């Protein structure tokens, strides 16, 4: 595998050590119009759609249907878009069918669900909690991690119950919500390590990349080697608040930043940024756990981290562990979807992982991605990407102080102080997954 290089450095950071997809197959819900009373006796023939096209159609229908729209999701098994329509809005249902989507009648409008989320924010913004609208259940999915106990749990449970029957579902997570920081071969600053997410082109035309915003707490200048010379400087960052993203510009304006995700042995060209769709299959790269896949569970999620509340995230069941922060979330056909923010659990027992939408980050920082910009993952640090390499010098930082996090087990890279960032995918991971395959496909 050959790579373009710039003097003394590779043009872009690799996305991570590669690991075979070992999880069970994820079968998306077989949604159809007969669920929950959706059958209305009108024959319809929904179009077969790619996930990206389904996302675009959902966005258009949301604007067309107004208050009758109550969310949508992608049925990956039948490759169809399913749109929730408030019961009784027959005219709007016809518009959905005419556009090529499946109709599902529901009781809760999006306005009511968003109002419920607002109540949770004002009355139960407890560290260790999250919530997002789940269109497949037409409810708000509320999750509490293992730290939410006693009076805090009682407060959360009471708030959910007061929303009314059928408005929200409350579940407990065995892990602890945290930003996924610490671990392996990565970009470095101030003793912290973070993942490179996607290469982009900044508003002034200079090469740059996106990563998690909580990384910026560790320092302004970042290197591709621990203790090495800086290669990039923080230009803009946001965390906590209305997102978790940062734009770093390469110090050398001649840096070549390819628009691709390197998954080891192959690359996935990144053609553009796209909105996530509930039910969509997505892939995540990270140097702790390599390549993992799963599906989108919710949009516009709110997560109450120990460092503060972050809104507007994507909720998924894709596993991640400390060290995967900042890494890229993408689709098989090259759509850039998100940047790893944080969550709970690990890749042994599973859990919840939240991602910063790439589209929101690009708009906020004024950057572009795709053929005219940059993508996820070239190479860095003078190291070739491959599925058999160990972390080498990258393992040295498991006890590093990152500055914005809490204690966490590095899951194979050591136990240390988590902080402002995770790992990028600089090609090698922690060594514990070396030598495995890297097929980019649905898990089996």
Coordinates of C-alpha atoms in Angstrom, one line a residue:
X1 CA 0.0 0.0 0.0
X2 CA 1.6 3.3 -1.1
X3 CA 1.1 6.7 0.4
X4 CA 1.9 10.2 -0.6
X5 CA 4.1 12.0 1.8
X6 CA 5.1 15.6 2.5
X7 CA 8.6 16.4 3.7
X8 CA 9.2 14.8 7.1
X9 CA 5.6 14.0 7.6
X10 CA 2.8 12.1 6.1
X11 CA 0.0 14.2 4.8
X12 CA -2.8 13.0 7.0
X13 CA -3.4 10.9 10.1
X14 CA -4.5 7.3 9.5
X15 CA -7.8 6.4 11.0
X16 CA -6.8 3.5 13.2
X17 CA -5.7 0.0 14.0
X18 CA -7.8 -2.5 12.2
X19 CA -9.9 -5.2 13.8
X20 CA -12.2 -7.8 12.2
X21 CA -15.9 -7.1 12.6
X22 CA -16.8 -9.6 15.2
X23 CA -20.1 -8.4 16.5
X24 CA -23.4 -10.1 15.7
X25 CA -25.2 -9.0 12.6
X26 CA -27.4 -6.0 13.2
X27 CA -30.8 -6.4 11.7
X28 CA -32.6 -3.2 11.3
X29 CA -36.3 -3.1 12.3
X30 CA -38.6 -4.5 9.7
X31 CA -40.8 -1.4 9.8
X32 CA -44.0 -1.3 7.8
X33 CA -47.3 0.5 7.7
X34 CA -49.1 -2.1 9.7
X35 CA -47.2 -1.4 12.9
X36 CA -49.0 0.3 15.7
X37 CA -52.2 0.7 13.6
X38 CA -50.4 2.1 10.6
X39 CA -52.4 0.1 8.1
X40 CA -54.9 2.3 6.4
X41 CA -56.1 0.1 3.5
X42 CA -54.3 2.2 0.9
X43 CA -51.8 0.3 -1.3
X44 CA -48.4 1.9 -1.6
X45 CA -45.1 1.0 -3.2
X46 CA -42.3 2.7 -1.3
X47 CA -39.1 3.3 -3.3
X48 CA -35.9 1.4 -2.7
X49 CA -33.4 3.9 -1.5
X50 CA -29.8 4.2 -0.4
X51 CA -29.4 5.5 3.1
X52 CA -28.0 8.8 1.9
X53 CA -31.0 9.3 -0.4
X54 CA -33.4 8.3 2.4
X55 CA -31.8 11.0 4.6
X56 CA -32.3 13.6 1.9
X57 CA -35.9 12.6 1.4
X58 CA -36.6 12.7 5.1
X59 CA -35.3 16.2 5.3
X60 CA -37.5 17.3 2.4
X61 CA -40.6 15.7 3.9
X62 CA -40.0 17.2 7.3
X63 CA -40.2 20.6 5.7
X64 CA -43.3 19.7 3.7
X65 CA -45.3 18.0 6.4
X66 CA -44.9 20.6 9.1
X67 CA -46.7 19.6 12.3
X68 CA -47.9 16.3 10.8
X69 CA -44.2 15.1 10.7
X70 CA -43.1 13.0 13.7
X71 CA -39.7 11.7 12.6
X72 CA -38.4 9.1 10.2
X73 CA -36.0 6.2 10.0
X74 CA -34.3 4.0 7.4
X75 CA -35.4 0.4 7.1
X76 CA -32.1 -1.1 6.1
X77 CA -33.5 -4.6 5.4
X78 CA -36.1 -3.4 2.9
X79 CA -34.1 -0.2 2.0
X80 CA -37.0 2.0 2.5
X81 CA -37.7 5.3 4.3
X82 CA -40.4 5.0 7.0
X83 CA -42.0 8.3 7.9
X84 CA -44.1 8.9 11.1
X85 CA -47.3 10.9 10.4
X86 CA -49.5 12.1 13.2
X87 CA -52.7 10.1 13.2
X88 CA -55.5 11.6 11.2
X89 CA -53.3 13.7 8.8
X90 CA -54.5 11.8 5.7
X91 CA -53.5 14.5 3.2
X92 CA -50.0 14.6 4.5
X93 CA -49.8 10.8 4.4
X94 CA -50.6 10.9 0.7
X95 CA -47.7 13.3 0.2
X96 CA -45.4 10.8 1.9
X97 CA -46.5 7.9 -0.3
X98 CA -46.2 10.1 -3.4
X99 CA -42.6 10.9 -2.5
X100 CA -41.8 7.2 -2.2
X101 CA -41.7 6.6 1.5
X102 CA -43.7 4.3 3.8
X103 CA -46.3 5.8 6.2
X104 CA -46.5 4.9 9.9
X105 CA -49.3 6.5 11.9
X106 CA -48.3 7.7 15.4
X107 CA -49.8 9.6 18.3
X108 CA -47.0 11.8 19.5
X109 CA -46.1 14.8 17.3
X110 CA -42.5 16.0 17.0
X111 CA -43.6 19.2 18.8
X112 CA -44.8 17.2 21.7
X113 CA -41.6 15.1 21.8
X114 CA -39.4 18.1 21.6
X115 CA -41.4 19.8 24.4
X116 CA -40.8 16.6 26.5
X117 CA -37.0 16.9 25.8
X118 CA -37.2 20.5 26.9
X119 CA -38.7 19.4 30.2
X120 CA -36.0 16.9 30.8
X121 CA -33.4 19.6 30.1
X122 CA -34.9 22.0 32.7
X123 CA -35.8 19.4 35.3
X124 CA -33.4 16.5 35.0
X125 CA -30.1 17.6 33.4
X126 CA -28.2 15.2 35.7
X127 CA -24.6 14.2 34.8
X128 CA -24.7 10.7 33.5
X129 CA -28.0 11.0 31.6
X130 CA -29.0 11.4 28.0
X131 CA -32.1 11.6 25.9
X132 CA -33.0 11.6 22.2
X133 CA -36.2 11.1 20.2
X134 CA -36.5 7.5 18.9
X135 CA -38.8 7.7 15.9
X136 CA -39.2 3.9 15.8
X137 CA -41.0 3.9 19.1
X138 CA -42.4 7.5 18.8
X139 CA -41.0 8.2 22.2
X140 CA -38.1 9.9 23.9
X141 CA -35.4 7.4 24.8
X142 CA -33.9 8.4 28.2
X143 CA -30.8 6.7 29.4
X144 CA -29.1 6.9 32.8
X145 CA -25.6 5.5 33.4
X146 CA -24.4 3.7 36.5
X147 CA -23.7 6.9 38.5
X148 CA -27.3 8.0 38.5
X149 CA -28.6 6.5 41.8
X150 CA -30.6 7.4 44.9
X151 CA -32.1 10.9 44.7
X152 CA -30.8 11.5 41.2
X153 CA -32.5 8.4 39.9
X154 CA -35.7 9.3 41.7
X155 CA -35.6 12.8 40.2
X156 CA -35.1 11.4 36.7
X157 CA -37.7 8.7 37.0
X158 CA -40.3 11.2 38.4
X159 CA -39.6 13.6 35.5
X160 CA -40.1 10.9 32.9
X161 CA -43.3 9.7 34.5
X162 CA -44.7 13.3 34.6
X163 CA -44.2 13.5 30.8
X164 CA -47.2 11.3 30.6
X165 CA -47.9 7.8 29.4
X166 CA -46.4 6.8 26.1
X167 CA -44.0 9.8 25.9
X168 CA -40.7 8.4 27.1
X169 CA -38.8 5.2 27.9
X170 CA -36.3 5.1 30.7
X171 CA -33.4 2.6 30.7
X172 CA -30.3 2.0 32.7
X173 CA -26.8 1.7 31.2
X174 CA -24.2 -0.4 33.0
X175 CA -21.3 1.9 32.0
X176 CA -20.5 5.6 32.7
X177 CA -20.9 8.4 30.2
X178 CA -17.6 9.9 29.5
X179 CA -15.7 11.4 26.6
X180 CA -13.7 8.5 25.0
X181 CA -10.2 9.7 25.8
X182 CA -6.7 8.1 26.3
X183 CA -4.9 5.3 24.7
X184 CA -2.6 4.6 21.6
X185 CA -1.1 6.0 18.5
X186 CA -2.6 9.4 17.9
X187 CA -2.2 13.1 17.7
X188 CA -0.7 14.6 20.8
X189 CA -0.8 17.9 22.8
X190 CA 0.0 18.6 26.4
X191 CA 0.2 15.0 27.4
X192 CA -3.1 14.2 25.8
X193 CA -4.0 12.1 22.7
X194 CA -7.0 12.5 20.4
X195 CA -8.2 11.0 17.1
X196 CA -8.2 12.7 13.8
X197 CA -11.7 12.6 12.4
X198 CA -11.9 13.9 8.8
X199 CA -9.5 16.0 6.8
X200 CA -11.2 19.1 5.5
X201 CA -10.5 22.4 3.7
X202 CA -10.8 25.5 5.9
X203 CA -12.6 28.6 4.8
X204 CA -9.4 30.2 3.6
X205 CA -8.5 27.2 1.5
X206 CA -5.9 25.8 3.8
X207 CA -5.7 22.1 4.7
X208 CA -7.2 21.2 8.1
X209 CA -9.0 18.4 10.0
X210 CA -11.9 17.9 12.3
X211 CA -11.7 16.2 15.7
X212 CA -13.6 16.2 19.0
X213 CA -13.9 19.6 20.6
X214 CA -13.0 18.3 24.0
X215 CA -9.5 17.6 22.6
X216 CA -8.8 21.3 22.4
X217 CA -8.7 21.6 26.2
X218 CA -5.3 19.8 26.2
X219 CA -3.5 22.5 24.1
X220 CA -3.5 24.6 21.0
X221 CA -0.7 22.8 19.1
X222 CA -0.8 19.1 18.1
X223 CA 1.8 16.7 16.9
X224 CA 1.6 13.3 15.1
X225 CA 4.2 11.9 17.5
X226 CA 4.4 12.1 21.2
X227 CA 6.8 14.9 22.0
X228 CA 7.2 15.6 18.4
X229 CA 7.1 18.9 16.5
X230 CA 3.6 20.4 16.1
X231 CA 1.9 19.8 12.8
X232 CA -1.4 21.5 13.4
X233 CA -3.0 24.3 15.5
X234 CA -6.4 24.6 17.0
X235 CA -8.4 27.2 15.0
X236 CA -11.9 26.8 16.5
X237 CA -13.4 24.5 19.1
X238 CA -16.6 23.9 21.0
X239 CA -17.2 21.7 24.1
X240 CA -19.4 21.5 26.0
X241 CA -22.5 23.2 24.7
X242 CA -24.1 23.0 21.3
X243 CA -21.6 20.4 20.0
X244 CA -18.3 18.7 20.5
X245 CA -16.0 19.6 17.6
X246 CA -12.7 21.3 16.8
X247 CA -11.0 22.5 13.6
X248 CA -7.3 22.2 13.5
X249 CA -5.3 23.7 10.5
X250 CA -2.1 22.1 9.3
X251 CA 0.9 24.3 10.0
X252 CA 2.4 23.3 6.6
X253 CA 0.1 24.7 3.9
X254 CA 1.5 22.1 1.4
X255 CA 0.1 19.3 3.4
X256 CA -1.8 16.8 1.3
X257 CA -5.0 15.8 3.1
X258 CA -6.8 13.0 1.2
X259 CA -10.5 12.7 1.3
X260 CA -10.7 9.1 2.5
X261 CA -10.9 6.8 5.5
X262 CA -8.0 4.3 5.8
X263 CA -9.4 1.1 7.2
X264 CA -6.2 -0.9 6.7
X265 CA -5.5 -2.7 3.5
X266 CA -8.1 -0.5 1.8
X267 CA -9.4 3.0 1.8
X268 CA -13.0 4.3 1.7
X269 CA -13.2 7.5 -0.4
X270 CA -15.1 10.2 1.4
X271 CA -17.4 11.9 -1.1
X272 CA -19.3 14.3 1.1
X273 CA -20.8 15.0 4.5
X274 CA -24.3 13.8 5.1
X275 CA -27.0 13.9 7.8
X276 CA -27.6 10.7 9.8
X277 CA -30.8 8.8 9.6
X278 CA -32.2 6.6 12.3
X279 CA -31.8 3.0 11.3
X280 CA -28.8 3.7 9.1
X281 CA -25.9 1.4 9.2
X282 CA -22.7 3.2 10.1
X283 CA -19.0 2.4 10.7
X284 CA -16.6 3.9 13.2
X285 CA -12.8 3.8 13.2
X286 CA -10.7 4.2 16.3
X287 CA -7.2 3.1 17.2
X288 CA -8.3 1.4 20.4
X289 CA -11.0 -0.8 18.9
X290 CA -10.4 -0.5 15.2
X291 CA -13.4 -0.9 12.9
X292 CA -16.8 -1.3 14.4
X293 CA -20.3 -1.0 13.0
X294 CA -23.8 -0.5 14.2
X295 CA -26.8 1.7 13.6
X296 CA -28.1 5.1 14.3
X297 CA -30.6 5.1 17.2
X298 CA -31.5 8.8 17.6
X299 CA -30.8 12.3 16.5
X300 CA -30.4 15.6 18.3
X301 CA -29.4 13.8 21.4
X302 CA -28.5 15.6 24.7
X303 CA -25.7 14.1 26.8
X304 CA -24.8 15.3 30.3
X305 CA -21.1 14.5 30.6
X306 CA -19.2 15.3 33.9
X307 CA -17.7 18.3 32.0
X308 CA -21.0 19.7 31.0
X309 CA -24.0 19.2 28.7
X310 CA -23.6 18.7 25.0
X311 CA -26.6 18.9 22.6
X312 CA -27.2 18.0 19.0
X313 CA -25.5 14.7 19.0
X314 CA -26.1 11.4 17.1
X315 CA -26.9 8.4 19.4
X316 CA -25.8 5.0 18.1
X317 CA -25.2 1.4 19.3
X318 CA -21.8 1.4 17.8
X319 CA -19.3 0.3 20.4
X320 CA -16.3 2.5 21.4
X321 CA -13.8 2.6 24.2
X322 CA -11.3 5.1 25.7
X323 CA -9.0 6.1 22.9
X324 CA -11.6 6.3 20.1
X325 CA -12.5 9.9 20.7
X326 CA -12.5 12.2 17.7
X327 CA -12.6 9.3 15.2
X328 CA -14.7 9.2 12.1
X329 CA -18.2 7.8 11.7
X330 CA -19.0 7.1 8.1
X331 CA -21.0 4.9 5.7
X332 CA -19.9 2.2 3.4
X333 CA -20.5 4.4 0.4
X334 CA -18.3 7.2 1.7
X335 CA -20.6 9.6 3.5
X336 CA -19.0 11.4 6.4
X337 CA -21.5 11.3 9.3
X338 CA -19.9 12.1 12.6
X339 CA -17.0 12.5 15.0
X340 CA -16.8 10.3 18.1
X341 CA -17.7 12.3 21.2
X342 CA -18.3 9.8 24.1
X343 CA -20.6 7.4 25.7
X344 CA -20.7 4.4 27.9
X345 CA -19.8 0.7 27.7
X346 CA -17.2 -1.0 25.6
X347 CA -16.8 -3.3 22.7
X348 CA -17.2 -6.4 24.9
X349 CA -20.5 -5.7 26.5
X350 CA -21.7 -3.0 24.1
X351 CA -23.1 0.4 25.1
X352 CA -24.2 3.8 23.8
X353 CA -21.9 6.0 21.8
X354 CA -22.6 9.6 20.8
X355 CA -21.2 11.5 17.8
X356 CA -21.0 15.1 16.7
X357 CA -22.7 15.5 13.3
X358 CA -20.1 16.4 10.6
X359 CA -22.6 18.6 8.8
X360 CA -23.1 20.8 11.8
X361 CA -19.4 21.0 12.6
X362 CA -18.5 22.0 9.0
X363 CA -21.2 24.7 8.9
X364 CA -20.0 26.1 12.3
X365 CA -16.3 26.3 11.3
X366 CA -16.8 27.2 7.7
X367 CA -15.0 24.3 6.2
X368 CA -15.7 21.9 3.4
X369 CA -15.2 18.1 3.0
X370 CA -15.2 15.9 -0.1
X371 CA -13.5 16.0 -3.4
X372 CA -12.7 19.7 -2.9
X373 CA -11.7 19.3 0.6
X374 CA -10.3 16.4 2.7
X375 CA -11.5 13.2 4.1
X376 CA -10.8 10.9 6.9
X377 CA -7.5 9.4 7.2
X378 CA -4.2 9.6 5.4
X379 CA -1.1 8.6 7.2
X380 CA 0.9 10.2 9.9
X381 CA 4.0 9.9 12.0
X382 CA 6.1 8.1 9.3
X383 CA 4.2 4.9 10.1
X384 CA 2.5 2.6 7.5
X385 CA -1.1 1.7 8.1
X386 CA -1.6 -2.0 8.5
X387 CA -3.5 -4.7 10.4
X388 CA -0.6 -6.3 12.2
X389 CA 1.2 -3.4 13.8
X390 CA 1.4 -2.6 17.5
X391 CA 1.1 0.8 19.0
X392 CA 4.8 1.2 19.7
X393 CA 5.4 4.7 21.1
X394 CA 1.7 5.3 21.1
X395 CA 1.2 3.0 24.1
X396 CA 3.2 5.3 26.2
X397 CA 0.4 7.7 27.0
X398 CA -2.2 5.6 28.8
X399 CA -1.4 7.5 32.0
X400 CA -1.2 10.9 30.4
X401 CA -3.2 13.8 31.9
X402 CA -5.5 15.0 29.3
X403 CA -7.1 17.8 31.3
X404 CA -10.8 17.5 30.8
X405 CA -11.9 14.1 31.8
X406 CA -12.3 11.4 34.5
X407 CA -10.7 8.2 35.4
X408 CA -11.3 5.3 33.1
X409 CA -9.9 1.9 32.2
X410 CA -8.1 2.1 28.9
X411 CA -9.3 -1.4 27.9
X412 CA -6.0 -2.8 26.8
X413 CA -3.8 0.4 26.7
X414 CA -3.5 0.9 30.4
X415 CA -5.5 2.6 33.2
X416 CA -5.0 6.3 33.5
X417 CA -6.4 9.7 33.6
X418 CA -8.8 10.3 30.7
X419 CA -9.1 13.7 29.4
X420 CA -9.4 16.0 26.6
X421 CA -9.1 13.5 23.8
X422 CA -9.1 10.1 22.5
X423 CA -7.0 8.3 19.9
X424 CA -6.9 9.0 16.3
X425 CA -6.7 6.2 13.9
X426 CA -3.0 6.5 13.3
X427 CA -2.9 3.1 11.9
X428 CA -1.9 0.8 14.7
X429 CA -4.2 0.7 17.6
X430 CA -3.1 -0.7 20.9
X431 CA -1.8 -3.8 19.4
X432 CA -4.4 -6.0 21.0
X433 CA -6.3 -6.4 17.7
X434 CA -3.3 -6.7 15.4
X435 CA -3.3 -9.3 12.6
X436 CA -7.1 -9.4 12.2
X437 CA -9.0 -8.8 9.0
X438 CA -10.6 -5.5 8.1
X439 CA -13.5 -6.1 5.8
X440 CA -15.9 -3.2 5.5
X441 CA -19.3 -4.9 5.6
X442 CA -22.2 -5.7 7.8
X443 CA -21.1 -7.9 10.8
X444 CA -21.9 -11.6 10.8

